[in-house]
mmCIF file of C-alpha atoms in Angstrom:
data_model
loop_
_atom_site.group_PDB
_atom_site.id
_atom_site.type_symbol
_atom_site.label_atom_id
_atom_site.label_comp_id
_atom_site.label_asym_id
_atom_site.label_seq_id
_atom_site.Cartn_x
_atom_site.Cartn_y
_atom_site.Cartn_z
ATOM 1 C CA MET A 19 -43.699 -23.179 -86.471
ATOM 2 C CA HIS A 20 -45.934 -25.442 -88.262
ATOM 3 C CA SER A 21 -47.129 -28.591 -86.603
ATOM 4 C CA ALA A 22 -46.141 -32.335 -87.849
ATOM 5 C CA ALA A 23 -49.977 -32.484 -89.221
ATOM 6 C CA SER A 24 -50.654 -29.000 -90.625
ATOM 7 C CA THR A 25 -47.413 -29.585 -92.612
ATOM 8 C CA THR A 26 -48.045 -32.464 -94.451
ATOM 9 C CA GLU A 27 -51.427 -31.528 -94.900
ATOM 10 C CA PHE A 28 -49.427 -28.298 -96.849
ATOM 11 C CA THR A 29 -47.100 -30.377 -98.565
ATOM 12 C CA THR A 30 -50.138 -32.738 -99.994
ATOM 13 C CA GLN A 31 -51.759 -30.148 -101.489
ATOM 14 C CA TYR A 32 -48.476 -28.741 -102.806
ATOM 15 C CA ILE A 33 -48.284 -31.921 -104.634
ATOM 16 C CA HIS A 34 -51.835 -32.175 -105.901
ATOM 17 C CA ARG A 35 -51.805 -29.125 -107.389
ATOM 18 C CA ARG A 36 -48.520 -29.609 -108.676
ATOM 19 C CA ASN A 37 -49.461 -33.323 -110.517
ATOM 20 C CA SER A 38 -52.315 -31.259 -111.628
ATOM 21 C CA TYR A 39 -50.279 -28.690 -113.509
ATOM 22 C CA LEU A 40 -47.398 -31.274 -115.045
ATOM 23 C CA LYS A 41 -50.483 -33.695 -116.153
ATOM 24 C CA GLN A 42 -51.997 -30.324 -117.745
ATOM 25 C CA THR A 43 -49.022 -29.275 -119.341
ATOM 26 C CA GLY A 44 -47.761 -32.422 -120.489
ATOM 27 C CA CYS A 45 -44.502 -32.628 -118.150
ATOM 28 C CA LEU A 46 -44.306 -36.128 -116.821
ATOM 29 C CA GLN A 47 -41.734 -36.691 -114.148
ATOM 30 C CA GLY A 48 -41.424 -39.688 -111.908
ATOM 31 C CA GLU A 49 -43.907 -39.677 -109.243
ATOM 32 C CA PHE A 50 -41.142 -39.590 -106.505
ATOM 33 C CA ASP A 51 -39.324 -36.746 -108.349
ATOM 34 C CA ARG A 52 -42.646 -34.883 -108.098
ATOM 35 C CA LEU A 53 -42.672 -35.836 -104.360
ATOM 36 C CA ILE A 54 -38.897 -34.989 -103.465
ATOM 37 C CA GLY A 55 -39.420 -31.689 -105.617
ATOM 38 C CA SER A 56 -42.322 -30.654 -103.772
ATOM 39 C CA VAL A 57 -41.140 -31.496 -100.367
ATOM 40 C CA ALA A 58 -38.283 -29.224 -101.338
ATOM 41 C CA VAL A 59 -40.600 -26.116 -102.721
ATOM 42 C CA ALA A 60 -43.292 -26.727 -99.691
ATOM 43 C CA HIS A 61 -40.075 -25.960 -96.705
ATOM 44 C CA GLY A 62 -38.465 -23.762 -98.599
ATOM 45 C CA LEU A 63 -35.403 -26.185 -99.093
ATOM 46 C CA THR A 64 -32.624 -26.345 -101.667
ATOM 47 C CA LEU A 65 -33.019 -30.028 -103.314
ATOM 48 C CA VAL A 66 -29.291 -31.290 -104.079
ATOM 49 C CA THR A 67 -28.808 -33.811 -106.843
ATOM 50 C CA HIS A 68 -27.245 -34.343 -109.958
ATOM 51 C CA ASN A 69 -30.135 -35.031 -111.590
ATOM 52 C CA THR A 70 -31.135 -31.416 -112.203
ATOM 53 C CA ARG A 71 -33.207 -31.714 -115.655
ATOM 54 C CA HIS A 72 -35.917 -33.269 -113.511
ATOM 55 C CA PHE A 73 -36.712 -30.395 -111.210
ATOM 56 C CA THR A 74 -35.499 -27.277 -113.369
ATOM 57 C CA ASP A 75 -39.349 -26.052 -114.624
ATOM 58 C CA ARG A 76 -39.974 -25.948 -110.741
ATOM 59 C CA ILE A 77 -40.733 -22.525 -109.419
ATOM 60 C CA GLY A 78 -39.240 -21.532 -106.438
ATOM 61 C CA ILE A 79 -36.821 -24.586 -105.870
ATOM 62 C CA GLY A 80 -33.507 -24.066 -104.942
ATOM 63 C CA LEU A 81 -31.128 -26.847 -106.806
ATOM 64 C CA GLU A 82 -27.060 -27.574 -106.299
ATOM 65 C CA ASP A 83 -25.087 -30.049 -108.191
ATOM 66 C CA TRP A 84 -22.496 -31.476 -106.219
ATOM 67 C CA VAL A 85 -21.123 -33.580 -108.491
ATOM 68 C CA GLN A 86 -20.921 -30.934 -111.109
ATOM 69 C CA LYS A 87 -19.756 -28.661 -108.831
ATOM 70 C CA TYR A 88 -16.884 -30.982 -108.107
ATOM 71 C CA GLU A 89 -15.884 -32.357 -111.846
ATOM 72 C CA ASP A 90 -15.794 -28.399 -112.523
ATOM 73 C CA GLY A 91 -13.182 -28.160 -109.916
ATOM 74 C CA GLN A 92 -11.218 -31.015 -111.590
#
């Protein structure tokens, strides 16, 4: 298991690499969307959001849209 310090450093490094990539490709997202998505990818988490379009380009992210699942069930 990683310590909190090494986990934070790993996440920070991932965020910086991702921000650089997004700037190079012209894909700009909100700062908090980048942070949230980077944390999810860095830790292997599934992100639950109705705003999936901001995250679909993120390689390695698991997304779930519970609102859409609910609406599809109606």
